[in-house]
Amino acid sequence: DAGVIQSPRHEVTEMGQEVTLRCKPISGHDYLFWYRQTMMRGLELLIYFNNNVPIDDSGMPEDRFSAKMPNASFSTLKIQPSEPRDSAVYFCASSTTGGRTEAFFGQGTRLTVV
Amino acid sequence: QKEVEQDPGPLSVPEGAIVSLNCTYSNSAFQYFMWYRQYSRKGPELLMYTYSSGNKEDGRFTAQVDKSSKYISLFIRDSQPSDSATYLCAMTPHSGTYKYIFGTGTRLKVLA
């Protein structure tokens, strides 16, 4: 298995633009997580899905952020409009047990908003 | 005050040394504790997973939980240059919730 695949690996965008991050979880995994990592705040859970249904989105910072999972093999995290403070590394992870034992992380998308 | 505190380092040690990495936390409800390793420009990968208090050993790695002191540790014996990475602790109150609270990570360098 290729593992969790995220795209793009790097994204540089101007403030105010829409940004879409993409994730393909490991086949057969029924949980999908979106995290954001910064030096100051560390790794923060934004939202997670179970069987394509959003379970907890309380970590989503504000209405500018939205996430979807239209099917078991694809999820998106969208920021509209983007702001410089959104600059971070965004990780997608998937698991079969809800992350209680192990969540497999993707390589991350490094987002820079200028 | 953050729920989970972790010294960011960097921590530099010679090859073969015993490394001690630590996290403190404030929420006494935390029951599940994990250590992740993250290489530069990669995603975190799970190293150790423990429930409640006590020790757990896996090869050169030992995870220790002291709930009375709200303190967890990861020990690495016979450290190798390949252990150079950032180590993140994570914890959660109970199973059924997947809102693991992560520390900010400690950057470790093992010098050959």
Coordinates of C-alpha atoms in Angstrom, one line a residue:
Chain A
D1 CA 0.0 0.0 0.0
A2 CA 1.3 3.5 -0.8
G3 CA 0.2 4.9 2.5
V4 CA -1.8 8.1 3.0
I5 CA -1.3 10.3 0.0
Q6 CA -1.6 14.1 0.3
S7 CA -1.5 16.7 -2.4
P8 CA 0.0 19.2 -3.0
R9 CA 3.2 18.8 -1.0
H10 CA 3.7 22.5 -1.0
E11 CA 1.3 25.4 -1.6
V12 CA 2.1 29.1 -1.7
T13 CA -0.9 31.4 -2.1
E14 CA -1.8 35.0 -1.7
M15 CA -4.0 36.2 1.2
G16 CA -7.7 36.0 0.2
Q17 CA -7.3 33.1 -2.2
E18 CA -9.1 29.8 -1.8
V19 CA -6.9 26.8 -0.9
T20 CA -7.9 23.1 -1.3
L21 CA -5.8 20.4 0.2
R22 CA -6.4 16.8 -0.8
C23 CA -6.1 13.4 0.9
K24 CA -6.4 9.8 -0.1
P25 CA -6.5 7.5 3.0
I26 CA -5.2 4.0 3.1
S27 CA -7.6 1.6 1.5
G28 CA -9.9 -0.1 4.0
H29 CA -9.4 2.5 6.7
D30 CA -12.7 3.9 8.0
Y31 CA -11.4 6.9 10.1
L32 CA -9.8 10.0 8.5
F33 CA -8.3 12.9 10.5
W34 CA -7.1 16.3 9.5
Y35 CA -4.4 17.9 11.6
R36 CA -2.5 21.2 11.5
Q37 CA 1.1 21.6 12.8
T38 CA 2.8 24.8 13.8
M39 CA 5.9 25.5 15.9
M40 CA 3.9 27.4 18.5
R41 CA 0.8 25.2 18.8
G42 CA 2.2 21.8 17.8
L43 CA -0.2 19.2 16.2
E44 CA -3.9 20.1 16.5
L45 CA -6.8 18.0 15.4
L46 CA -9.1 20.0 13.1
I47 CA -11.8 17.4 12.2
Y48 CA -12.2 13.7 11.8
F49 CA -14.6 11.4 9.8
N50 CA -15.9 7.9 10.4
N51 CA -17.2 6.1 7.4
N52 CA -17.2 9.4 5.4
V53 CA -19.3 11.2 8.1
P54 CA -17.8 14.1 10.0
I55 CA -17.8 13.2 13.7
D56 CA -16.1 16.1 15.4
D57 CA -15.2 19.4 13.8
S58 CA -14.7 21.4 17.0
G59 CA -11.1 21.9 16.1
M60 CA -11.8 23.7 12.9
P61 CA -10.6 27.3 13.7
E62 CA -13.4 29.2 12.0
D63 CA -15.9 29.3 9.2
R64 CA -13.2 29.9 6.7
F65 CA -12.3 26.2 7.1
S66 CA -14.4 23.4 5.7
A67 CA -13.8 19.7 5.1
K68 CA -15.5 17.0 3.0
M69 CA -15.3 13.3 2.5
P70 CA -17.4 12.5 -0.6
N71 CA -16.3 8.8 -0.6
A72 CA -14.1 6.4 1.3
S73 CA -11.0 7.2 -0.8
F74 CA -10.9 11.0 -0.9
S75 CA -11.2 14.0 1.4
T76 CA -10.6 17.7 1.0
L77 CA -9.8 20.5 3.4
K78 CA -10.7 23.9 2.0
I79 CA -9.7 27.4 3.3
Q80 CA -11.6 30.3 1.9
P81 CA -10.4 33.0 2.1
S82 CA -6.9 32.2 3.3
E83 CA -5.0 34.3 5.7
P84 CA -1.2 34.5 6.6
R85 CA -2.0 32.9 10.0
D86 CA -3.2 29.8 8.2
S87 CA 0.4 29.1 7.2
A88 CA 1.3 25.7 8.7
V89 CA 1.8 22.0 7.7
Y90 CA -1.5 20.2 7.3
F91 CA -1.5 16.5 7.8
C92 CA -4.1 13.9 6.9
A93 CA -4.1 10.6 8.8
S94 CA -6.2 7.4 8.6
S95 CA -6.8 4.4 10.8
T96 CA -9.1 1.4 11.2
T97 CA -9.6 1.7 14.9
G98 CA -10.2 5.4 15.3
G99 CA -6.7 6.2 16.1
R100 CA -6.7 4.5 19.5
T101 CA -3.8 2.3 18.5
E102 CA -2.3 3.8 15.4
A103 CA -3.1 6.5 13.0
F104 CA -1.0 6.6 9.8
F105 CA 0.0 10.0 8.7
G106 CA 0.6 11.4 5.2
Q107 CA 3.6 13.4 4.3
G108 CA 1.8 16.7 4.9
T109 CA 1.0 19.8 2.8
R110 CA 3.2 22.8 3.7
L111 CA 1.0 25.9 3.2
T112 CA 2.3 29.4 3.0
V113 CA -0.1 32.3 2.7
V114 CA 1.6 35.5 1.8
Chain B
Q1 CA -1.0 27.0 30.4
K2 CA -1.0 24.3 27.8
E3 CA -2.6 21.0 28.6
V4 CA 0.5 19.2 27.5
E5 CA 4.0 20.6 28.0
Q6 CA 7.1 19.3 26.2
D7 CA 10.6 20.8 26.1
P8 CA 11.2 21.7 22.4
G9 CA 15.0 21.0 22.6
P10 CA 17.1 20.6 20.6
L11 CA 18.6 17.8 22.7
S12 CA 22.0 16.7 21.4
V13 CA 23.6 13.4 22.7
P14 CA 26.5 11.2 21.5
E15 CA 25.8 7.9 19.9
G16 CA 25.2 5.2 22.4
A17 CA 23.8 7.5 25.1
I18 CA 20.6 6.9 27.0
V19 CA 18.0 9.5 26.0
S20 CA 15.2 10.6 28.2
L21 CA 12.3 12.6 26.7
N22 CA 9.5 13.9 28.9
C23 CA 6.0 15.4 28.9
T24 CA 3.9 16.9 31.7
Y25 CA 0.2 17.3 31.5
S26 CA -2.5 19.0 33.5
N27 CA -5.6 17.0 32.8
S28 CA -5.9 14.1 35.3
A29 CA -8.5 12.5 33.0
F30 CA -5.9 11.4 30.5
Q31 CA -5.7 7.6 30.3
Y32 CA -4.1 6.8 27.0
F33 CA -0.6 7.9 26.2
M34 CA 1.4 7.7 23.0
W35 CA 4.8 8.6 21.6
Y36 CA 5.3 9.5 18.0
R37 CA 8.5 10.0 16.0
Q38 CA 8.6 12.5 13.2
Y39 CA 11.5 12.8 10.8
S40 CA 12.1 16.1 9.0
R41 CA 9.5 16.9 6.4
K42 CA 7.6 13.6 7.1
G43 CA 4.4 12.7 9.0
P44 CA 4.5 11.4 12.6
E45 CA 4.7 7.7 13.1
L46 CA 3.6 5.8 16.2
L47 CA 6.4 4.5 18.4
M48 CA 4.8 3.5 21.7
Y49 CA 1.2 3.3 23.1
T50 CA 0.4 2.8 26.8
Y51 CA -2.7 2.8 28.9
S52 CA -2.8 4.2 32.4
S53 CA 0.3 4.0 34.6
G54 CA 3.3 1.8 34.3
N55 CA 6.1 0.9 31.9
K56 CA 6.1 -0.6 28.5
E57 CA 9.2 -1.8 26.6
D58 CA 9.8 -2.3 22.9
G59 CA 13.4 -3.0 21.9
R60 CA 15.5 0.0 22.7
F61 CA 12.5 2.1 23.7
T62 CA 10.7 2.2 27.1
A63 CA 7.6 4.3 27.8
Q64 CA 6.8 5.2 31.3
V65 CA 3.7 6.8 32.8
D66 CA 3.4 8.3 36.2
K67 CA -0.2 9.5 36.6
S68 CA 0.3 10.7 40.2
S69 CA 2.8 13.2 38.9
K70 CA 1.1 13.8 35.6
Y71 CA 4.4 12.9 33.9
I72 CA 5.3 10.6 31.0
S73 CA 8.7 9.6 29.7
L74 CA 10.3 7.9 26.7
F75 CA 13.7 6.3 27.2
I76 CA 15.9 5.4 24.2
R77 CA 18.8 3.1 25.0
D78 CA 21.9 2.8 22.8
S79 CA 20.8 5.8 20.8
Q80 CA 21.7 5.8 17.1
P81 CA 22.1 8.7 14.6
S82 CA 19.0 7.3 12.9
D83 CA 17.1 8.2 16.1
S84 CA 17.6 11.9 15.2
A85 CA 14.0 13.2 14.8
T86 CA 11.3 15.1 16.7
Y87 CA 9.5 13.1 19.3
L88 CA 5.9 14.0 20.1
C89 CA 3.9 12.9 23.1
A90 CA 0.1 12.6 22.7
M91 CA -2.7 11.7 25.2
T92 CA -6.4 11.4 25.4
P93 CA -8.9 10.9 28.3
H94 CA -10.5 7.6 27.1
S95 CA -11.2 5.3 24.2
G96 CA -14.0 6.4 22.0
T97 CA -12.6 9.9 21.6
Y98 CA -9.9 10.6 19.0
K99 CA -9.0 14.1 20.1
Y100 CA -5.5 13.3 21.1
I101 CA -3.7 16.3 22.6
F102 CA -0.2 16.5 21.3
G103 CA 2.9 18.1 22.8
T104 CA 4.8 20.5 20.6
G105 CA 7.6 17.9 20.2
T106 CA 11.3 17.6 21.3
R107 CA 13.9 17.7 18.6
L108 CA 16.6 15.1 19.2
K109 CA 20.1 14.9 17.6
V110 CA 22.2 11.9 18.1
L111 CA 25.8 12.6 17.1
A112 CA 28.0 9.9 15.4

